[in-house]
């Protein structure tokens, strides 16, 4: 019996239910992954006992010498991973990393340009319901109406008209590679700083599968828990000369004491991402996404932008007369976890949506490859194309449970 089972069986029971859900289901949320045992161990380590406000060598409490060691290790590894000059690994999330960059570089009321949330952007890039949308004057660019990909000429024209102090690039539901150099050049032309949020594609950038914003954008932010396959948290990368302002913005500007157990786990994650096996993993994520996309298209499902270059596929369900919410619920009953998502030309609320976002990081971490993606794509097609047929949904669920059991999250999971 574990300490948790002994001391709090109620919480232990809930955690066990979640373990069962993950083991016997298929997680296709594009922003999720499965951490290694080493990352999990560091996350639950004794490092969580210490308050370590400040930075290595400049803490506000005694007894931080080993926390200095692990934070320096995390920063050094992250800089090596992305060929960056300076890293801050203290942000608790990607959103807080973004807020720290805003706080360090622009003033309330300043103009920023960012990708529309309904067309693939992120909440923290200036959505009206987010603090970023309340503090700054936000002008949103989107994708081309017909191609559903970014039109850099149109974005440049908008920048010339709006004269932003900051241009934000990066997305949470955009299935194509982003040209960070083009964004950097647009920002330079209009005298703006450029922030690239690579939270979703960090693993693809780190391994050279996608182009990098490090040398062409002023700041780069990321999470560590999506394609990077680490603990939940954020990080910021920038040039050495911009480091002091970023560090001051994170602490004391945005946060108090860092989560040192998470920083320790980030250090483990960054070491894993520097290995040859991780590059093979990232390459497989993209291969899997392309095969999944092709299979979904073969099941009469429309792909936004016609396909994918990264780890996710965005489906437009408008032709099927069903909502993203309905599809999410039906697939959930079948043991396939996805999320409803807005799409270009969206006409429904973000709580309902016309689209579905599907990603391959987690299933790839479980060892699934192209043949398995074909099977998963066929299951998704069966459910969506027979969404009112409970017998079909339950039949798929049984097949999913048997299938998932062959790809354990961890060797000792059953």
Short mmCIF file of C-alpha atoms in Angstrom, two decimals:
data_model
loop_
_atom_site.label_atom_id
_atom_site.label_comp_id
_atom_site.label_asym_id
_atom_site.label_seq_id
_atom_site.Cartn_x
_atom_site.Cartn_y
_atom_site.Cartn_z
CA UNK A 1 0.00 0.00 0.00
CA UNK A 2 1.30 3.45 -0.90
CA UNK A 3 1.39 6.39 1.51
CA UNK A 4 -1.35 8.05 -0.52
CA UNK A 5 -3.58 4.98 -0.41
CA UNK A 6 -3.06 4.80 3.35
CA UNK A 7 -3.47 8.48 4.18
CA UNK A 8 -6.02 9.64 1.58
CA UNK A 9 -7.77 6.75 -0.13
CA UNK A 10 -10.29 9.14 -1.69
CA UNK A 11 -7.63 11.00 -3.69
CA UNK A 12 -5.79 7.74 -4.39
CA UNK A 13 -8.99 6.31 -5.83
CA UNK A 14 -9.49 9.28 -8.15
CA UNK A 15 -5.88 9.04 -9.37
CA UNK A 16 -6.34 5.34 -10.06
CA UNK A 17 -9.44 6.06 -12.13
CA UNK A 18 -7.45 8.56 -14.17
CA UNK A 19 -4.66 6.01 -14.64
CA UNK A 20 -7.19 3.52 -15.97
CA UNK A 21 -8.63 6.15 -18.33
CA UNK A 22 -5.21 6.90 -19.79
CA UNK A 23 -4.10 3.27 -20.03
CA UNK A 24 -7.22 1.96 -21.75
CA UNK A 25 -8.05 4.99 -23.88
CA UNK A 26 -6.43 6.93 -26.70
CA UNK A 27 -5.32 10.44 -25.83
CA UNK A 28 -5.36 12.60 -28.96
CA UNK A 29 -5.28 16.01 -27.32
CA UNK A 30 -2.60 17.88 -29.28
CA UNK A 31 -1.31 19.70 -26.19
CA UNK A 32 -0.79 16.57 -24.06
CA UNK A 33 1.86 13.90 -23.77
CA UNK A 34 3.22 11.14 -21.53
CA UNK A 35 6.25 12.00 -19.40
CA UNK A 36 9.01 9.53 -18.69
CA UNK A 37 9.35 7.83 -15.32
CA UNK A 38 12.39 10.01 -14.66
CA UNK A 39 10.45 13.23 -15.29
CA UNK A 40 7.62 11.97 -13.08
CA UNK A 41 10.03 11.06 -10.30
CA UNK A 42 11.64 14.50 -10.35
CA UNK A 43 8.19 16.13 -10.34
CA UNK A 44 7.32 14.29 -7.13
CA UNK A 45 10.74 14.77 -5.54
CA UNK A 46 11.87 16.33 -2.28
CA UNK A 47 12.69 19.50 -4.25
CA UNK A 48 9.07 20.53 -3.65
CA UNK A 49 9.90 21.26 0.01
CA UNK A 50 12.03 24.34 -0.65
CA UNK A 51 11.21 28.00 -1.15
CA UNK A 52 13.77 29.43 -3.59
CA UNK A 53 12.68 32.96 -4.48
CA UNK A 54 15.16 34.67 -6.73
CA UNK A 55 17.72 33.19 -9.08
CA UNK A 56 20.85 31.04 -8.72
CA UNK A 57 23.37 32.90 -6.58
CA UNK A 58 20.76 35.53 -5.67
CA UNK A 59 18.15 33.77 -3.53
CA UNK A 60 16.12 35.35 -0.74
CA UNK A 61 16.41 32.23 1.45
CA UNK A 62 19.27 30.10 2.68
CA UNK A 63 19.69 26.44 1.86
CA UNK A 64 19.26 26.87 -1.90
CA UNK A 65 22.66 25.64 -3.08
CA UNK A 66 21.30 22.47 -4.68
CA UNK A 67 18.35 24.32 -6.14
CA UNK A 68 20.86 26.66 -7.74
CA UNK A 69 22.59 23.63 -9.23
CA UNK A 70 19.44 22.16 -10.75
CA UNK A 71 18.16 25.49 -12.11
CA UNK A 72 21.53 26.25 -13.70
CA UNK A 73 21.48 22.77 -15.21
CA UNK A 74 18.00 23.31 -16.62
CA UNK A 75 18.93 26.69 -18.09
CA UNK A 76 22.13 25.39 -19.65
CA UNK A 77 20.42 22.37 -21.17
CA UNK A 78 17.58 24.46 -22.58
CA UNK A 79 20.01 26.91 -24.17
CA UNK A 80 21.90 24.00 -25.71
CA UNK A 81 18.69 22.39 -26.96
CA UNK A 82 17.62 25.51 -28.85
CA UNK A 83 21.03 27.15 -29.47
CA UNK A 84 19.92 30.16 -27.42
CA UNK A 85 21.97 32.60 -25.36
CA UNK A 86 19.68 33.01 -22.35
CA UNK A 87 16.92 30.95 -20.77
CA UNK A 88 14.48 31.50 -17.93
CA UNK A 89 12.92 28.25 -16.71
CA UNK A 90 10.81 29.65 -13.87
CA UNK A 91 7.46 30.45 -15.58
CA UNK A 92 4.74 28.22 -14.19
CA UNK A 93 3.03 28.02 -17.59
CA UNK A 94 3.28 29.15 -21.18
CA UNK A 95 0.71 31.85 -20.54
CA UNK A 96 2.81 33.29 -17.73
CA UNK A 97 5.87 33.15 -19.94
CA UNK A 98 3.98 35.22 -22.50
CA UNK A 99 2.80 37.68 -19.87
CA UNK A 100 6.37 38.10 -18.65
CA UNK A 101 7.55 39.02 -22.15
CA UNK A 102 4.73 41.55 -22.51
CA UNK A 103 5.55 43.02 -19.11
CA UNK A 104 9.25 43.31 -19.96
CA UNK A 105 8.82 44.96 -23.35
CA UNK A 106 5.59 46.91 -23.83
CA UNK A 107 3.22 49.14 -21.88
CA UNK A 108 -0.53 48.86 -21.20
CA UNK A 109 -2.41 50.32 -24.14
CA UNK A 110 0.30 49.51 -26.67
CA UNK A 111 -0.69 47.89 -29.95
CA UNK A 112 0.08 44.22 -30.47
CA UNK A 113 -0.66 42.00 -33.45
CA UNK A 114 -1.40 38.30 -33.01
CA UNK A 115 -3.20 35.40 -34.64
CA UNK A 116 -6.93 35.30 -33.97
CA UNK A 117 -7.99 32.73 -31.38
CA UNK A 118 -10.77 31.50 -33.65
CA UNK A 119 -8.25 30.94 -36.46
CA UNK A 120 -5.63 29.02 -34.58
CA UNK A 121 -4.13 31.49 -32.10
CA UNK A 122 -3.93 31.21 -28.32
CA UNK A 123 -5.93 32.72 -25.48
CA UNK A 124 -2.86 34.49 -24.07
CA UNK A 125 -2.11 36.23 -27.38
CA UNK A 126 -4.69 38.95 -26.86
CA UNK A 127 -8.08 37.30 -26.51
CA UNK A 128 -10.63 39.76 -25.08
CA UNK A 129 -11.34 37.41 -22.17
CA UNK A 130 -7.63 37.14 -21.26
CA UNK A 131 -5.61 39.75 -19.38
CA UNK A 132 -3.51 40.23 -22.53
CA UNK A 133 -6.63 41.38 -24.36
CA UNK A 134 -7.56 43.78 -21.58
CA UNK A 135 -4.16 45.43 -21.16
CA UNK A 136 -3.23 45.96 -24.81
CA UNK A 137 -4.81 47.13 -28.04
CA UNK A 138 -4.96 43.92 -30.03
CA UNK A 139 -5.20 43.62 -33.81
CA UNK A 140 -5.77 40.05 -34.97
CA UNK A 141 -4.56 38.53 -38.19
CA UNK A 142 -5.92 35.26 -39.50
CA UNK A 143 -5.50 32.73 -42.25
CA UNK A 144 -6.35 33.18 -45.91
CA UNK A 145 -10.06 32.60 -46.53
CA UNK A 146 -9.56 30.02 -49.26
CA UNK A 147 -6.28 28.26 -48.43
CA UNK A 148 -6.64 28.49 -44.62
CA UNK A 149 -2.91 29.14 -44.27
CA UNK A 150 -1.14 32.27 -43.10
CA UNK A 151 -0.76 34.99 -45.72
CA UNK A 152 2.45 36.79 -44.81
CA UNK A 153 1.84 39.56 -47.33
CA UNK A 154 -1.50 40.38 -45.70
CA UNK A 155 0.11 40.22 -42.25
CA UNK A 156 2.81 42.65 -43.39
CA UNK A 157 0.16 45.03 -44.73
CA UNK A 158 -1.68 44.93 -41.40
CA UNK A 159 1.55 45.66 -39.55
CA UNK A 160 2.26 48.69 -41.72
CA UNK A 161 -1.21 50.05 -40.98
CA UNK A 162 -1.46 49.30 -37.25
CA UNK A 163 2.20 50.00 -36.33
CA UNK A 164 2.33 47.48 -33.46
CA UNK A 165 4.88 47.59 -30.69
CA UNK A 166 4.85 43.78 -30.66
CA UNK A 167 4.00 41.05 -33.16
CA UNK A 168 3.13 37.67 -31.69
CA UNK A 169 3.46 34.54 -33.81
CA UNK A 170 2.78 30.94 -32.90
CA UNK A 171 -0.46 29.04 -32.56
CA UNK A 172 -2.40 26.38 -30.70
CA UNK A 173 -4.55 25.04 -33.55
CA UNK A 174 -2.67 25.70 -36.78
CA UNK A 175 -1.60 22.56 -38.65
CA UNK A 176 1.05 24.15 -40.87
CA UNK A 177 4.68 25.14 -40.37
CA UNK A 178 5.10 28.79 -39.40
CA UNK A 179 7.69 30.97 -41.17
CA UNK A 180 9.31 32.68 -38.18
CA UNK A 181 11.85 34.47 -40.36
CA UNK A 182 9.00 36.16 -42.25
CA UNK A 183 7.49 37.34 -38.96
CA UNK A 184 10.86 38.62 -37.77
CA UNK A 185 11.34 40.58 -40.97
CA UNK A 186 7.85 42.12 -40.74
CA UNK A 187 8.50 43.13 -37.14
CA UNK A 188 11.87 44.66 -38.05
CA UNK A 189 10.30 46.65 -40.88
CA UNK A 190 7.71 48.30 -38.62
CA UNK A 191 9.99 48.67 -35.59
CA UNK A 192 8.23 46.07 -33.44
CA UNK A 193 9.59 43.37 -31.18
CA UNK A 194 8.62 39.85 -32.22
CA UNK A 195 7.59 37.11 -29.81
CA UNK A 196 7.34 33.54 -31.06
CA UNK A 197 5.25 31.18 -28.95
CA UNK A 198 6.36 27.67 -29.86
CA UNK A 199 4.54 25.89 -27.02
CA UNK A 200 2.96 23.32 -29.33
CA UNK A 201 5.86 22.71 -31.70
CA UNK A 202 8.85 23.10 -29.36
CA UNK A 203 9.89 19.49 -29.87
CA UNK A 204 9.77 19.90 -33.63
CA UNK A 205 11.83 23.09 -33.47
CA UNK A 206 14.37 21.63 -31.04
CA UNK A 207 15.07 18.71 -33.37
CA UNK A 208 15.27 20.80 -36.55
CA UNK A 209 12.10 19.36 -38.06
CA UNK A 210 10.61 22.87 -38.13
CA UNK A 211 12.44 26.16 -38.56
CA UNK A 212 13.55 27.96 -35.41
CA UNK A 213 12.58 31.46 -34.24
CA UNK A 214 15.62 31.81 -31.98
CA UNK A 215 17.79 33.93 -34.30
CA UNK A 216 14.98 35.71 -36.14
CA UNK A 217 12.52 36.69 -33.38
CA UNK A 218 13.32 38.80 -30.33
CA UNK A 219 11.80 36.43 -27.78
CA UNK A 220 10.72 32.80 -27.82
CA UNK A 221 8.34 31.31 -25.28
CA UNK A 222 7.30 27.73 -24.82
CA UNK A 223 5.65 25.22 -22.59
CA UNK A 224 7.51 22.10 -21.59
CA UNK A 225 4.63 19.61 -21.53
CA UNK A 226 3.46 19.28 -25.13
CA UNK A 227 5.77 17.93 -27.85
CA UNK A 228 8.74 18.47 -25.48
CA UNK A 229 7.26 15.70 -23.29
CA UNK A 230 8.18 17.26 -19.96
CA UNK A 231 6.40 18.49 -16.81
CA UNK A 232 3.74 21.17 -16.96
CA UNK A 233 5.44 24.55 -17.08
CA UNK A 234 6.87 27.31 -19.25
CA UNK A 235 10.16 28.83 -20.33
CA UNK A 236 11.53 31.89 -22.15
CA UNK A 237 14.50 32.12 -24.52
CA UNK A 238 16.18 35.32 -25.70
CA UNK A 239 19.47 37.02 -26.46
CA UNK A 240 21.91 37.51 -23.60
CA UNK A 241 21.42 41.29 -23.52
CA UNK A 242 17.65 40.87 -23.09
CA UNK A 243 18.02 38.32 -20.30
CA UNK A 244 18.09 40.68 -17.29
CA UNK A 245 14.81 42.37 -18.28
CA UNK A 246 13.12 39.00 -18.80
CA UNK A 247 14.39 37.62 -15.50
CA UNK A 248 13.19 40.70 -13.64
CA UNK A 249 9.82 40.44 -15.34
CA UNK A 250 9.33 36.81 -14.28
CA UNK A 251 10.54 37.46 -10.72
CA UNK A 252 9.62 39.65 -8.98
CA UNK A 253 7.40 41.02 -11.76
CA UNK A 254 5.02 38.11 -12.41
CA UNK A 255 5.72 35.34 -9.92
CA UNK A 256 7.01 34.58 -6.45
CA UNK A 257 8.94 31.45 -5.59
CA UNK A 258 9.61 29.01 -8.43
CA UNK A 259 8.39 25.41 -8.42
CA UNK A 260 11.78 23.78 -7.93
CA UNK A 261 10.52 20.21 -8.28
CA UNK A 262 9.12 21.19 -11.70
CA UNK A 263 12.38 22.90 -12.67
CA UNK A 264 14.22 19.71 -11.73
CA UNK A 265 11.82 17.78 -13.96
CA UNK A 266 12.35 20.34 -16.75
CA UNK A 267 16.09 19.67 -16.53
CA UNK A 268 15.42 15.94 -17.00
CA UNK A 269 13.10 16.67 -19.93
CA UNK A 270 15.70 18.86 -21.66
CA UNK A 271 18.34 16.13 -21.34
CA UNK A 272 15.93 13.63 -22.88
CA UNK A 273 15.17 16.04 -25.73
CA UNK A 274 18.89 16.29 -26.52
CA UNK A 275 19.12 12.54 -27.18
CA UNK A 276 19.05 10.91 -30.65
CA UNK A 277 16.03 8.82 -29.63
CA UNK A 278 14.03 11.96 -28.98
CA UNK A 279 14.64 13.20 -32.52
CA UNK A 280 13.35 9.86 -33.80
CA UNK A 281 10.28 10.37 -31.62
CA UNK A 282 9.65 13.88 -32.96
CA UNK A 283 10.00 12.68 -36.54
CA UNK A 284 7.50 9.92 -35.84
CA UNK A 285 5.03 12.43 -34.36
CA UNK A 286 4.93 14.24 -37.71
CA UNK A 287 4.78 11.03 -39.76
CA UNK A 288 1.90 9.83 -37.61
CA UNK A 289 0.02 13.11 -37.97
CA UNK A 290 0.27 12.97 -41.77
CA UNK A 291 -0.96 9.38 -41.94
CA UNK A 292 -3.76 10.17 -39.51
CA UNK A 293 -4.73 13.18 -41.64
CA UNK A 294 -4.81 11.10 -44.81
CA UNK A 295 -6.91 8.43 -43.11
CA UNK A 296 -9.39 10.96 -41.78
CA UNK A 297 -9.71 12.50 -45.24
CA UNK A 298 -10.36 9.01 -46.58
CA UNK A 299 -13.24 8.75 -44.13
CA UNK A 300 -14.93 11.77 -45.73
CA UNK A 301 -13.74 14.25 -43.12
CA UNK A 302 -12.59 17.69 -44.23
CA UNK A 303 -9.11 18.81 -43.14
CA UNK A 304 -8.62 22.52 -42.53
CA UNK A 305 -5.82 23.74 -44.85
CA UNK A 306 -5.93 20.34 -46.55
CA UNK A 307 -3.48 18.56 -44.28
CA UNK A 308 -0.76 19.01 -41.67
CA UNK A 309 2.95 19.78 -41.32
CA UNK A 310 3.17 19.24 -37.58
CA UNK A 311 1.63 17.22 -34.74
CA UNK A 312 -2.03 18.12 -35.17
CA UNK A 313 -4.94 17.86 -37.54
CA UNK A 314 -7.85 20.31 -37.56
CA UNK A 315 -11.16 18.91 -38.78
CA UNK A 316 -14.07 20.92 -40.17
CA UNK A 317 -17.32 19.09 -39.34
CA UNK A 318 -19.65 21.61 -40.97
CA UNK A 319 -20.49 19.32 -43.90
CA UNK A 320 -21.58 16.61 -41.47
CA UNK A 321 -24.10 18.84 -39.74
CA UNK A 322 -22.65 18.13 -36.30
CA UNK A 323 -20.73 20.28 -33.84
CA UNK A 324 -17.29 19.84 -32.40
CA UNK A 325 -18.90 19.34 -29.00
CA UNK A 326 -21.05 16.49 -30.28
CA UNK A 327 -18.05 14.83 -31.91
CA UNK A 328 -15.90 15.27 -28.81
CA UNK A 329 -18.56 13.67 -26.61
CA UNK A 330 -19.20 10.77 -28.97
CA UNK A 331 -15.51 10.01 -29.39
CA UNK A 332 -15.06 10.26 -25.63
CA UNK A 333 -17.70 7.56 -25.19
CA UNK A 334 -15.66 5.46 -27.62
CA UNK A 335 -12.51 5.91 -25.50
CA UNK A 336 -10.90 8.44 -27.85
CA UNK A 337 -10.12 11.77 -26.20
CA UNK A 338 -10.05 14.82 -28.49
CA UNK A 339 -11.13 18.43 -28.14
CA UNK A 340 -13.67 20.57 -29.92
CA UNK A 341 -12.01 23.53 -31.61
CA UNK A 342 -12.91 26.65 -33.54
CA UNK A 343 -12.01 26.70 -37.22
CA UNK A 344 -11.53 29.41 -39.85
CA UNK A 345 -14.87 31.02 -40.74
CA UNK A 346 -16.28 29.73 -37.44
CA UNK A 347 -19.97 30.50 -36.88
CA UNK A 348 -20.51 28.75 -33.56
CA UNK A 349 -19.47 29.64 -30.02
CA UNK A 350 -16.12 28.35 -28.65
CA UNK A 351 -18.14 26.19 -26.25
CA UNK A 352 -19.72 24.36 -29.20
CA UNK A 353 -17.52 24.93 -32.31
CA UNK A 354 -17.61 23.49 -35.80
CA UNK A 355 -14.27 21.75 -35.57
CA UNK A 356 -12.19 19.12 -33.85
CA UNK A 357 -8.48 19.16 -33.01
CA UNK A 358 -6.62 15.85 -33.09
CA UNK A 359 -2.95 15.35 -32.16
CA UNK A 360 -0.35 12.57 -32.19
CA UNK A 361 2.23 13.33 -29.42
CA UNK A 362 0.77 11.01 -26.77
CA UNK A 363 -0.02 8.01 -28.94
CA UNK A 364 3.46 8.31 -30.49
CA UNK A 365 5.00 8.26 -27.01
CA UNK A 366 3.16 4.98 -26.45
CA UNK A 367 4.95 3.44 -29.43
CA UNK A 368 2.21 3.71 -32.05
CA UNK A 369 3.23 4.25 -35.66
CA UNK A 370 1.70 4.59 -39.12
CA UNK A 371 -0.37 1.39 -39.11
CA UNK A 372 -1.89 2.33 -35.77
CA UNK A 373 -2.72 5.82 -37.07
CA UNK A 374 -4.71 4.24 -39.90
CA UNK A 375 -6.69 2.24 -37.36
CA UNK A 376 -7.29 5.28 -35.15
CA UNK A 377 -8.34 7.39 -38.13
CA UNK A 378 -10.82 4.71 -39.19
CA UNK A 379 -12.29 4.58 -35.68
CA UNK A 380 -12.73 8.36 -35.63
CA UNK A 381 -14.40 8.18 -39.03
CA UNK A 382 -16.73 5.38 -37.91
CA UNK A 383 -17.86 7.32 -34.87
CA UNK A 384 -18.35 10.67 -36.60
CA UNK A 385 -20.07 9.13 -39.62
CA UNK A 386 -22.39 7.12 -37.33
CA UNK A 387 -22.63 9.58 -34.47
CA UNK A 388 -26.25 8.70 -33.57
CA UNK A 389 -25.57 4.95 -33.47
CA UNK A 390 -24.74 3.98 -29.88
CA UNK A 391 -24.02 0.40 -30.92
CA UNK A 392 -21.29 1.58 -33.28
CA UNK A 393 -19.79 3.81 -30.60
CA UNK A 394 -19.76 1.00 -28.02
CA UNK A 395 -18.28 -1.42 -30.55
CA UNK A 396 -15.46 1.04 -31.24
CA UNK A 397 -14.91 1.49 -27.51
CA UNK A 398 -14.41 -2.24 -27.02
CA UNK A 399 -11.89 -2.32 -29.86
CA UNK A 400 -10.10 0.75 -28.47
CA UNK A 401 -9.75 -0.80 -25.00
CA UNK A 402 -8.25 -3.99 -26.44
CA UNK A 403 -5.98 -1.99 -28.74
CA UNK A 404 -4.75 0.47 -26.08
CA UNK A 405 -3.87 -2.37 -23.75
CA UNK A 406 -1.16 -3.42 -26.20
CA UNK A 407 0.60 -0.06 -25.83
CA UNK A 408 1.14 0.55 -22.08
CA UNK A 409 1.98 4.00 -20.79
CA UNK A 410 4.67 2.46 -18.59
CA UNK A 411 6.02 -1.10 -18.36
CA UNK A 412 4.28 -1.75 -15.04
CA UNK A 413 0.92 -0.32 -16.13
CA UNK A 414 -1.81 -2.83 -16.91
#
